[in-house]
Short mmCIF file of C-alpha atoms in Angstrom, two decimals:
data_model
loop_
_atom_site.label_atom_id
_atom_site.label_comp_id
_atom_site.label_asym_id
_atom_site.label_seq_id
_atom_site.Cartn_x
_atom_site.Cartn_y
_atom_site.Cartn_z
CA MET T 108 60.78 111.07 179.39
CA ALA T 109 64.12 111.49 177.59
CA ALA T 110 65.48 114.24 175.44
CA ILE T 111 65.84 112.63 172.04
CA GLY T 112 68.08 114.12 169.34
CA ILE T 113 67.41 113.23 165.77
CA LEU T 114 69.99 113.87 163.14
CA GLY T 115 68.36 114.20 159.71
CA THR T 116 65.30 115.85 158.38
CA GLY T 117 64.14 113.56 155.78
CA ARG T 118 60.87 111.42 155.85
CA VAL T 119 62.42 108.96 158.38
CA GLY T 120 63.59 111.67 160.74
CA SER T 121 60.39 113.68 160.46
CA ASP T 122 58.16 110.60 161.06
CA LEU T 123 60.24 109.68 164.12
CA GLY T 124 60.03 113.20 165.44
CA ARG T 125 56.29 113.37 165.22
CA ALA T 126 55.85 109.96 166.91
CA LEU T 127 58.34 110.74 169.73
CA VAL T 128 56.73 114.15 170.39
CA ALA T 129 53.38 112.49 170.52
CA ALA T 130 54.81 109.98 173.15
CA GLY T 131 55.76 112.87 175.35
CA HIS T 132 59.50 113.02 174.58
CA THR T 133 61.49 116.24 174.28
CA VAL T 134 62.64 116.18 170.61
CA VAL T 135 65.61 118.11 169.21
CA ILE T 136 66.26 117.81 165.49
CA GLY T 137 69.75 118.52 164.12
CA SER T 138 70.00 120.01 160.65
CA ARG T 139 72.86 121.87 158.91
CA THR T 140 70.17 124.40 157.95
CA PRO T 141 67.88 124.51 160.99
CA GLU T 142 65.97 127.58 160.13
CA SER T 143 65.03 126.17 156.68
CA ALA T 144 64.12 122.76 158.31
CA ALA T 145 61.90 124.42 160.92
CA GLY T 146 59.96 126.21 158.20
CA ALA T 147 59.56 123.36 155.87
CA ARG T 148 56.13 121.83 155.10
CA ASP T 149 56.97 118.55 156.94
CA ALA T 150 58.60 120.25 159.95
CA VAL T 151 57.78 118.49 163.31
CA PRO T 152 55.36 120.58 165.51
CA GLY T 153 56.72 120.62 169.06
CA ALA T 154 60.25 119.80 168.07
CA THR T 155 63.20 122.11 168.48
CA TYR T 156 65.43 122.67 165.43
CA THR T 157 69.13 123.35 165.86
CA GLY T 158 72.61 122.29 164.41
CA PRO T 159 73.72 118.69 164.53
CA ARG T 160 76.35 119.39 167.16
CA ASP T 161 73.85 121.16 169.48
CA ALA T 162 71.29 118.37 169.06
CA ALA T 163 73.81 115.67 170.00
CA ARG T 164 75.21 117.66 172.92
CA THR T 165 71.86 118.38 174.48
CA SER T 166 70.18 114.95 174.10
CA ASP T 167 70.22 111.85 176.13
CA ILE T 168 69.65 109.54 173.17
CA VAL T 169 70.63 110.35 169.64
CA ILE T 170 68.97 108.66 166.63
CA SER T 171 70.86 108.82 163.30
CA ALA T 172 68.29 109.32 160.49
CA LEU T 173 71.08 110.31 158.19
CA PRO T 174 71.55 108.48 154.81
CA GLY T 175 73.64 105.47 155.39
CA HIS T 176 76.39 106.43 152.95
CA VAL T 177 77.20 109.72 154.80
CA ALA T 178 76.44 108.63 158.40
CA LEU T 179 79.99 107.50 159.26
CA ASP T 180 81.74 110.68 158.16
CA GLN T 181 79.09 112.99 159.71
CA LEU T 182 78.83 111.28 162.89
CA ALA T 183 82.47 110.86 163.45
CA GLU T 184 82.73 114.66 163.58
CA LEU T 185 80.41 114.62 166.65
CA SER T 186 82.56 112.23 168.78
CA ALA T 187 82.90 114.68 171.64
CA GLU T 188 79.16 115.41 171.71
CA LEU T 189 78.20 111.76 171.38
CA ARG T 190 80.52 110.51 174.12
CA GLY T 191 78.64 108.60 176.87
CA LYS T 192 75.42 108.79 174.72
CA VAL T 193 73.25 106.05 173.19
CA LEU T 194 73.49 106.31 169.43
CA VAL T 195 70.60 104.57 167.58
CA ASP T 196 71.76 103.58 163.98
CA ILE T 197 68.79 102.86 161.78
CA ALA T 198 70.43 103.17 158.35
CA ASN T 199 71.64 100.85 155.74
CA ALA T 200 74.78 102.09 154.04
CA THR T 201 74.45 101.08 150.32
CA THR T 202 75.97 101.62 146.92
CA GLY T 203 72.65 103.15 145.84
CA ALA T 204 70.12 102.15 143.12
CA PRO T 205 69.73 99.84 141.33
CA THR T 206 71.89 97.32 143.14
CA MET T 207 71.45 98.59 146.68
CA ARG T 208 74.45 96.46 147.89
CA PRO T 209 76.13 97.10 151.31
CA LEU T 210 78.61 99.96 151.00
CA HIS T 211 81.01 98.53 153.58
CA THR T 212 82.14 94.99 152.75
CA ASP T 213 84.57 94.41 155.72
CA ALA T 214 82.10 95.19 158.40
CA SER T 215 78.63 96.63 159.07
CA LEU T 216 77.94 100.41 159.24
CA ALA T 217 77.11 99.87 162.95
CA GLU T 218 80.62 98.31 163.61
CA HIS T 219 82.32 101.17 161.75
CA LEU T 220 80.41 103.64 163.89
CA GLN T 221 81.32 101.92 167.07
CA ARG T 222 85.00 101.88 166.13
CA ALA T 223 84.89 105.56 165.21
CA LEU T 224 83.02 106.39 168.36
CA PRO T 225 84.46 104.25 171.09
CA GLY T 226 82.96 106.39 173.90
CA THR T 227 79.37 105.94 172.50
CA HIS T 228 76.98 103.11 172.92
CA VAL T 229 75.96 102.21 169.38
CA VAL T 230 72.66 100.19 168.92
CA LYS T 231 71.53 98.98 165.53
CA THR T 232 67.83 98.63 164.91
CA LEU T 233 64.77 99.42 162.67
CA ASN T 234 66.82 98.83 159.46
CA THR T 235 64.85 95.80 158.13
CA MET T 236 61.57 97.47 157.03
CA LEU T 237 60.06 100.11 154.95
CA PHE T 238 60.42 103.41 156.78
CA THR T 239 56.63 103.78 157.38
CA VAL T 240 56.71 100.64 159.55
CA VAL T 241 59.27 102.20 161.98
CA THR T 242 56.53 104.37 163.59
CA ASP T 243 53.47 102.24 162.74
CA PRO T 244 54.37 98.60 163.23
CA GLY T 245 50.92 97.60 164.14
CA ALA T 246 49.72 98.47 160.61
CA LEU T 247 51.03 95.16 159.29
CA THR T 248 48.95 92.08 159.25
CA THR T 249 51.94 90.03 160.36
CA PRO T 250 53.76 91.28 163.49
CA PRO T 251 57.12 92.63 162.36
CA THR T 252 60.51 92.18 164.18
CA ALA T 253 62.77 94.91 165.35
CA PHE T 254 66.24 93.48 165.82
CA LEU T 255 68.73 94.94 168.30
CA SER T 256 72.67 94.80 167.89
CA GLY T 257 74.96 96.45 170.30
CA ASP T 258 77.81 95.82 172.80
CA ASP T 259 76.06 97.50 175.81
CA THR T 260 73.15 95.62 177.39
CA GLU T 261 71.78 98.67 179.21
CA ALA T 262 71.88 100.77 175.94
CA LYS T 263 69.81 98.06 174.31
CA ARG T 264 67.29 98.09 177.09
CA THR T 265 66.96 101.91 176.62
CA VAL T 266 66.39 101.46 172.94
CA ALA T 267 63.96 98.75 173.50
CA SER T 268 61.98 100.99 175.75
CA LEU T 269 62.09 103.70 173.13
CA LEU T 270 60.73 101.17 170.61
CA GLY T 271 57.80 100.53 172.93
CA ASP T 272 56.89 104.26 172.67
CA LEU T 273 56.75 103.88 168.86
CA GLY T 274 54.23 101.00 169.16
CA TRP T 275 56.61 98.00 169.20
CA ARG T 276 55.51 95.27 171.47
CA GLU T 277 58.10 93.56 173.67
CA GLU T 278 57.57 90.24 171.87
CA TRP T 279 58.38 91.87 168.51
CA ILE T 280 61.85 92.95 169.61
CA GLU T 281 64.74 90.52 169.18
CA ASP T 282 68.15 91.20 170.80
CA LEU T 283 70.67 89.49 168.41
CA GLY T 284 73.74 90.23 170.60
CA ASP T 285 76.78 92.36 170.19
CA VAL T 286 77.38 94.99 167.52
CA THR T 287 78.98 92.48 165.08
CA THR T 288 75.47 90.88 164.59
CA ALA T 289 74.45 94.20 162.78
CA GLY T 290 76.10 92.78 159.68
CA ALA T 291 73.34 90.16 159.38
CA THR T 292 70.46 92.71 159.43
CA GLU T 293 72.33 95.09 157.16
CA ALA T 294 72.75 92.33 154.59
CA LEU T 295 69.04 92.00 154.43
CA ILE T 296 68.99 95.27 152.30
CA LEU T 297 69.83 92.88 149.41
CA LEU T 298 66.11 91.82 149.59
CA VAL T 299 64.76 95.40 149.27
CA PRO T 300 65.06 96.10 145.65
CA HIS T 301 63.38 92.89 144.64
CA VAL T 302 60.58 93.42 147.11
CA VAL T 303 59.92 97.03 145.99
CA ARG T 304 60.18 95.94 142.31
CA GLN T 305 57.46 93.35 142.84
CA HIS T 306 55.12 95.25 145.17
CA GLY T 307 56.11 98.96 145.05
CA LEU T 308 56.40 100.92 148.30
CA ARG T 309 53.88 98.94 150.14
CA PRO T 310 54.80 98.72 153.91
CA PHE T 311 56.80 95.59 154.73
CA ALA T 312 59.17 94.30 157.31
CA VAL T 313 61.27 91.31 158.04
CA SER T 314 59.45 89.09 160.61
CA LEU T 315 60.96 86.36 162.76
CA ALA T 316 58.33 83.57 162.82
CA ARG T 317 58.22 81.08 165.78
#
């Protein structure tokens, strides 16, 4: 099992931490206030809390559960610690409510991350669903799809294996190609406000029907 670093202590990061600990991984959660995060009500049992730099440095795979609008700036500060690592980007960088339009209009967040972190293998995934589906894909009546975008084939294989530990079946995972394809999945954020407006925060995901 791998050592997984999770940057971010919100609902997404905490859910991922619990699921990955349950799957047998060593989980290190990076927070700018690690002592407070470790003592919070939703702290992850079995995970270690430390600063973001230490979490990135000591992990084999790093998952960014940071809000999309701050992810680029905060991750760029960790370029040395992330060098040679797989960075899993699961965020959508948006202008915020109510429009929820993509923040970056020239390229996707994943592309910006790859440019800022040339020594890191960025893989985009898990950004086309409500956060609860990330760690419980089998709860939906229709099988969801987890899309992968990234330049490194081996890094995408590593991430696909990690998704398997979260309950994602192999046939639910779709490799779209290089990191430029992340622009397509990030654009799907345009659907989200309308889906939530109609149905509330009921679990949903984009599914590729065949």
